[in-house]
Short mmCIF file of N, CA, C and O in Angstrom, two decimals:
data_model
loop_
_atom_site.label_atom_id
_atom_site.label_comp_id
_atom_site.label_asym_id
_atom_site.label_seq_id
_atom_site.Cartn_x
_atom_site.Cartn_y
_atom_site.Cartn_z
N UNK A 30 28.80 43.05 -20.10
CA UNK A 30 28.46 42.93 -18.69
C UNK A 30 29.46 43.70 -17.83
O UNK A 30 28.99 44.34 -16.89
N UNK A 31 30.90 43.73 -18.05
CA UNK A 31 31.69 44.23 -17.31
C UNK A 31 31.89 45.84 -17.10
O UNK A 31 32.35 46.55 -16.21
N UNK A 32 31.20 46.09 -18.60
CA UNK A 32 31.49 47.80 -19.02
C UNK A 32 30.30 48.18 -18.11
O UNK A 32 30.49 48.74 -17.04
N UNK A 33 29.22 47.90 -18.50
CA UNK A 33 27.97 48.26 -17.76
C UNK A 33 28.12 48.17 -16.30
O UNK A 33 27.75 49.17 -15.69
N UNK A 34 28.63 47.10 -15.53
CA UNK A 34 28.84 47.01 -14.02
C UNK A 34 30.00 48.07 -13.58
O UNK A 34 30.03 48.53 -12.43
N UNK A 35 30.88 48.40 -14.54
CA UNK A 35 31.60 49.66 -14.31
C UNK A 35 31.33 50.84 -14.10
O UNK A 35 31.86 51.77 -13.48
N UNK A 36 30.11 50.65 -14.93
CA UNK A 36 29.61 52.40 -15.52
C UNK A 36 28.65 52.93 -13.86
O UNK A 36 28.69 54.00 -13.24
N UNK A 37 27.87 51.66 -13.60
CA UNK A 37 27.06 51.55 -12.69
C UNK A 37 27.93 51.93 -11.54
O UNK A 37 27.54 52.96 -10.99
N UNK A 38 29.13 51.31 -10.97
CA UNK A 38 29.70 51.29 -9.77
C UNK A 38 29.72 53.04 -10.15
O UNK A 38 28.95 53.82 -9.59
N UNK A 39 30.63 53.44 -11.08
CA UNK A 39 31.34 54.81 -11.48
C UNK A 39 29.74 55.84 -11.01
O UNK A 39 29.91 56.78 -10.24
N UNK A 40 28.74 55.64 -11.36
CA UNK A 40 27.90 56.63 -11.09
C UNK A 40 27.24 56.69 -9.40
O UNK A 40 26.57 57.53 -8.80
N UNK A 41 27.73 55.52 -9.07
CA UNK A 41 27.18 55.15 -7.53
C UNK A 41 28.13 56.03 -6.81
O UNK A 41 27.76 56.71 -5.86
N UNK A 42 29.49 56.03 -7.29
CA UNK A 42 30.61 56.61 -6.69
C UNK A 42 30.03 58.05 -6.75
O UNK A 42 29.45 58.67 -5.85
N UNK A 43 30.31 58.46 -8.06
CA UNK A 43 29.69 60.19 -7.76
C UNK A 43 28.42 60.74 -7.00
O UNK A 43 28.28 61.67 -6.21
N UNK A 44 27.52 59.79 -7.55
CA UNK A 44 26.32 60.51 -6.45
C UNK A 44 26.11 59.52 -4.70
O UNK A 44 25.13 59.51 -3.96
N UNK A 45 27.59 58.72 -4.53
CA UNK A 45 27.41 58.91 -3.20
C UNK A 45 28.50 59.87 -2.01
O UNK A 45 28.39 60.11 -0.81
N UNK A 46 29.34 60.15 -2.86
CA UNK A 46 30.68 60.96 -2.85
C UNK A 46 30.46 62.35 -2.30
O UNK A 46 31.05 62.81 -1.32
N UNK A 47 29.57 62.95 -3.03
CA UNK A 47 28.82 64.54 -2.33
C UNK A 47 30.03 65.20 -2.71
O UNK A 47 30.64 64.90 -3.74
N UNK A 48 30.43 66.20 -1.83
CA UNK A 48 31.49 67.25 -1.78
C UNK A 48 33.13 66.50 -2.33
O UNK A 48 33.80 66.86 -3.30
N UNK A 49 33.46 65.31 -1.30
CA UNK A 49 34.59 64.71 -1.43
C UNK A 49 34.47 63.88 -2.80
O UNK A 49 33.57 63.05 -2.96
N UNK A 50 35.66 64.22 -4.01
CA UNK A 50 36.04 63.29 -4.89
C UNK A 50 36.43 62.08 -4.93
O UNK A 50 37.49 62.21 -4.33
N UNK A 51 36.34 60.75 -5.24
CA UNK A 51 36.73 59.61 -5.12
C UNK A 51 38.08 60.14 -6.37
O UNK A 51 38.12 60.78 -7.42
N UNK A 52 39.27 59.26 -5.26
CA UNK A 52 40.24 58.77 -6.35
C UNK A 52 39.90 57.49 -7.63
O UNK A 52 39.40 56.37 -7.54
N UNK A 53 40.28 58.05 -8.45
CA UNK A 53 40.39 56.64 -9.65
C UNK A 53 41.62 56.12 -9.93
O UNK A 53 42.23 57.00 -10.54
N UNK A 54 42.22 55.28 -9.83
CA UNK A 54 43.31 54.84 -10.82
C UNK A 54 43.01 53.49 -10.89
O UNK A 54 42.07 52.83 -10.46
N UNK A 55 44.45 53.08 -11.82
CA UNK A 55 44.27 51.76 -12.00
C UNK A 55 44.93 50.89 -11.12
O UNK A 55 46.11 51.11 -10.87
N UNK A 56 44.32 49.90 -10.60
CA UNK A 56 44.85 49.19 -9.62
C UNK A 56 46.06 48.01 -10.01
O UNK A 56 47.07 47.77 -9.35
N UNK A 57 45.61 47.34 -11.29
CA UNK A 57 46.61 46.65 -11.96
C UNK A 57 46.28 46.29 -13.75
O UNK A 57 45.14 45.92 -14.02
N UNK A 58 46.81 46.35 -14.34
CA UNK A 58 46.38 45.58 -16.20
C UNK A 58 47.41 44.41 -16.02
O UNK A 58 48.44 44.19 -15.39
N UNK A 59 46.47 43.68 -17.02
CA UNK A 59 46.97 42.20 -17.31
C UNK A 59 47.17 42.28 -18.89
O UNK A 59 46.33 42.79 -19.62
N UNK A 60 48.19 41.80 -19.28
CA UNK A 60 48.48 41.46 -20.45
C UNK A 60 48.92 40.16 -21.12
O UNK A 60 49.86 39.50 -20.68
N UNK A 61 48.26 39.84 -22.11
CA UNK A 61 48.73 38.21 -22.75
C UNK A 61 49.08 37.62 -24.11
O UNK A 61 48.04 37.26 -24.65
N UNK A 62 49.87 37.45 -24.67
CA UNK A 62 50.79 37.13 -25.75
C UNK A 62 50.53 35.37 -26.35
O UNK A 62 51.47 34.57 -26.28
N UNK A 63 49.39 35.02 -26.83
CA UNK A 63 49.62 33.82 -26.93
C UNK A 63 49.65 33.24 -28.81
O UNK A 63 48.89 33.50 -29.74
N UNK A 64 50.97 32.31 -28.71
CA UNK A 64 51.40 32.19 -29.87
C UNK A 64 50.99 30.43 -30.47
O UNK A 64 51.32 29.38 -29.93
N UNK A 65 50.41 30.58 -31.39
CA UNK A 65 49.81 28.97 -31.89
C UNK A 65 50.74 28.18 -32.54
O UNK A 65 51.55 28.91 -33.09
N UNK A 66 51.02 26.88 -32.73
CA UNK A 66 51.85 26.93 -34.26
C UNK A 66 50.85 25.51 -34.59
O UNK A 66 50.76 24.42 -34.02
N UNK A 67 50.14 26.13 -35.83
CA UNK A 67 49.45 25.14 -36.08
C UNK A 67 50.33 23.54 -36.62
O UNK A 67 51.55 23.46 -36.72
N UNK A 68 49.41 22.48 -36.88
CA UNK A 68 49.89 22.16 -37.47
C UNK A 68 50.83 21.49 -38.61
O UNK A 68 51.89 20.87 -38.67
N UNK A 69 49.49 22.17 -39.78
CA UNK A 69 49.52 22.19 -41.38
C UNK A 69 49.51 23.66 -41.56
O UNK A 69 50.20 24.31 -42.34
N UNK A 70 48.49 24.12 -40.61
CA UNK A 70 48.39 25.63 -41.25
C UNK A 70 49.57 26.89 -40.45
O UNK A 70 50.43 26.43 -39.70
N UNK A 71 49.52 28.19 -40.64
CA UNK A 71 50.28 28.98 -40.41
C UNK A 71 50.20 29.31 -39.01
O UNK A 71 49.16 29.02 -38.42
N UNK A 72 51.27 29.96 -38.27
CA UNK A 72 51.51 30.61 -36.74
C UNK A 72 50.72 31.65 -36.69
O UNK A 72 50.73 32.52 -37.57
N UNK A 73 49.66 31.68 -35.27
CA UNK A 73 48.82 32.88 -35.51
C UNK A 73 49.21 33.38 -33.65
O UNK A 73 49.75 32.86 -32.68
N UNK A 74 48.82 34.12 -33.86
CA UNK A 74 48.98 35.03 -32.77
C UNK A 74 47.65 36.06 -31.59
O UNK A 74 46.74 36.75 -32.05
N UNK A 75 47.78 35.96 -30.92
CA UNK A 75 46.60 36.55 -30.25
C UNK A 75 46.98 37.44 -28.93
O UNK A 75 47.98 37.08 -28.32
N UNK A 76 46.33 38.45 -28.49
CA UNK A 76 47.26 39.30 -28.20
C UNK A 76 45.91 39.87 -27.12
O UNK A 76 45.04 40.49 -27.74
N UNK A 77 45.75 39.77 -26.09
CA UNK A 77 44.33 40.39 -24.83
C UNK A 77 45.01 40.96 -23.62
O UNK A 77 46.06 40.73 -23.01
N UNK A 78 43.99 41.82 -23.51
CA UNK A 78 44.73 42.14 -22.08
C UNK A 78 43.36 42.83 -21.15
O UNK A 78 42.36 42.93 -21.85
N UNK A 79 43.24 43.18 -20.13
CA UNK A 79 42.47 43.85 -19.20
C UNK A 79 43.07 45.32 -18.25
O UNK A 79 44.24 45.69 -18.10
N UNK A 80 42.23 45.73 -17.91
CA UNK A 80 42.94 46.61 -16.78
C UNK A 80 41.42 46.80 -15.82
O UNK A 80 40.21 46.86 -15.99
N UNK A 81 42.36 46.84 -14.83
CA UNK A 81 41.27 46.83 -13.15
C UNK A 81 41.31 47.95 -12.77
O UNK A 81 42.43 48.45 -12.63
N UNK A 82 40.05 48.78 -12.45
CA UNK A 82 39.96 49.93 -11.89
C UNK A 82 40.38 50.03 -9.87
O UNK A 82 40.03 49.11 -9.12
N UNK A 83 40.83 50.79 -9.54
CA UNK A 83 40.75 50.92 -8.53
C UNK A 83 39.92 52.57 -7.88
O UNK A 83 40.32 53.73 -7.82
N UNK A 84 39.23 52.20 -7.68
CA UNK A 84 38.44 53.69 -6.59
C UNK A 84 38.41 53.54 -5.34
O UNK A 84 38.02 52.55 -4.72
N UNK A 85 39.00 54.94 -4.77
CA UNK A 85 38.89 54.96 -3.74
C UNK A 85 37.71 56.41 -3.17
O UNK A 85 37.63 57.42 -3.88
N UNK A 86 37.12 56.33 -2.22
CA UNK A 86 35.89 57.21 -1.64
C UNK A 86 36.15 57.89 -0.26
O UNK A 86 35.36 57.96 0.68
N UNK A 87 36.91 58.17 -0.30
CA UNK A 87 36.99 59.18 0.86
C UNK A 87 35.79 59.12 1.79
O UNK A 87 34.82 59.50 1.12
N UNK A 88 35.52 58.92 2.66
CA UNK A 88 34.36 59.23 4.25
C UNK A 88 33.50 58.37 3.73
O UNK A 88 32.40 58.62 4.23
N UNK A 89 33.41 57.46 2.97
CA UNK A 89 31.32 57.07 2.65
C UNK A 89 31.66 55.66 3.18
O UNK A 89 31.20 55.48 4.31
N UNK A 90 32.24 54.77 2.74
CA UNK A 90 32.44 53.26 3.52
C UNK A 90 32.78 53.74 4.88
O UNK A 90 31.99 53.94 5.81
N UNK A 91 34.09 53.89 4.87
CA UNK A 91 34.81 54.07 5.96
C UNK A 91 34.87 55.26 6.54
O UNK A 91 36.00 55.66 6.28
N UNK A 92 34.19 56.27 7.33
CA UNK A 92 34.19 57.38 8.08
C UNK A 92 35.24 57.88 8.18
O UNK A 92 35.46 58.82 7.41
N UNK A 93 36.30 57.49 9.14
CA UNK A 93 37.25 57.53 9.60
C UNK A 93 38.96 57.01 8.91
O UNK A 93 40.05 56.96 9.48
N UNK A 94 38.61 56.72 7.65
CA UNK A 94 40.17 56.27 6.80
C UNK A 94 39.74 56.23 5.03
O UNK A 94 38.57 56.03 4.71
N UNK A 95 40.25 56.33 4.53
CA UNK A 95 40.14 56.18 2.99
C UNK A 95 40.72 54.46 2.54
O UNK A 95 41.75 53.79 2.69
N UNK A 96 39.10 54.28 1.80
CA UNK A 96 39.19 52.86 1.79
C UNK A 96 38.59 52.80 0.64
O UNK A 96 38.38 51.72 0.11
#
């Protein structure tokens, strides 16, 4: 669900963008370290993380500022 709502925003961006490029970066990643200790059985480990796109669009929201 998330890749697809990405892909979607990402193509809305280009064909509403025209001439002016939207910036991409990343706005922030999350990272998470979580350690189990079972227990009878062994220490397991699990390890996720995310990252948040940030785009920005030059003139199409905001006319007058990059937003």
């Amino acid at each position: 669900m998330r890749r697809s709502a990405l892909t979607l925003l990402t193509l809305a961006c280009f064909g509403t963008a025209g001439a002016q490029t939207p910036n991409v970066g990343i706005a922030y990643a999350h990272v998470a370290l979580e350690i189990r200790f079972g227990d009878a059985g062994p220490t397991t480990f699990e390890l996720s993380g995310s990252i948040y796109p940030k785009i920005e669009i030059p003139g199409v929201l905001c006319p007058t500022t990059d937003c």
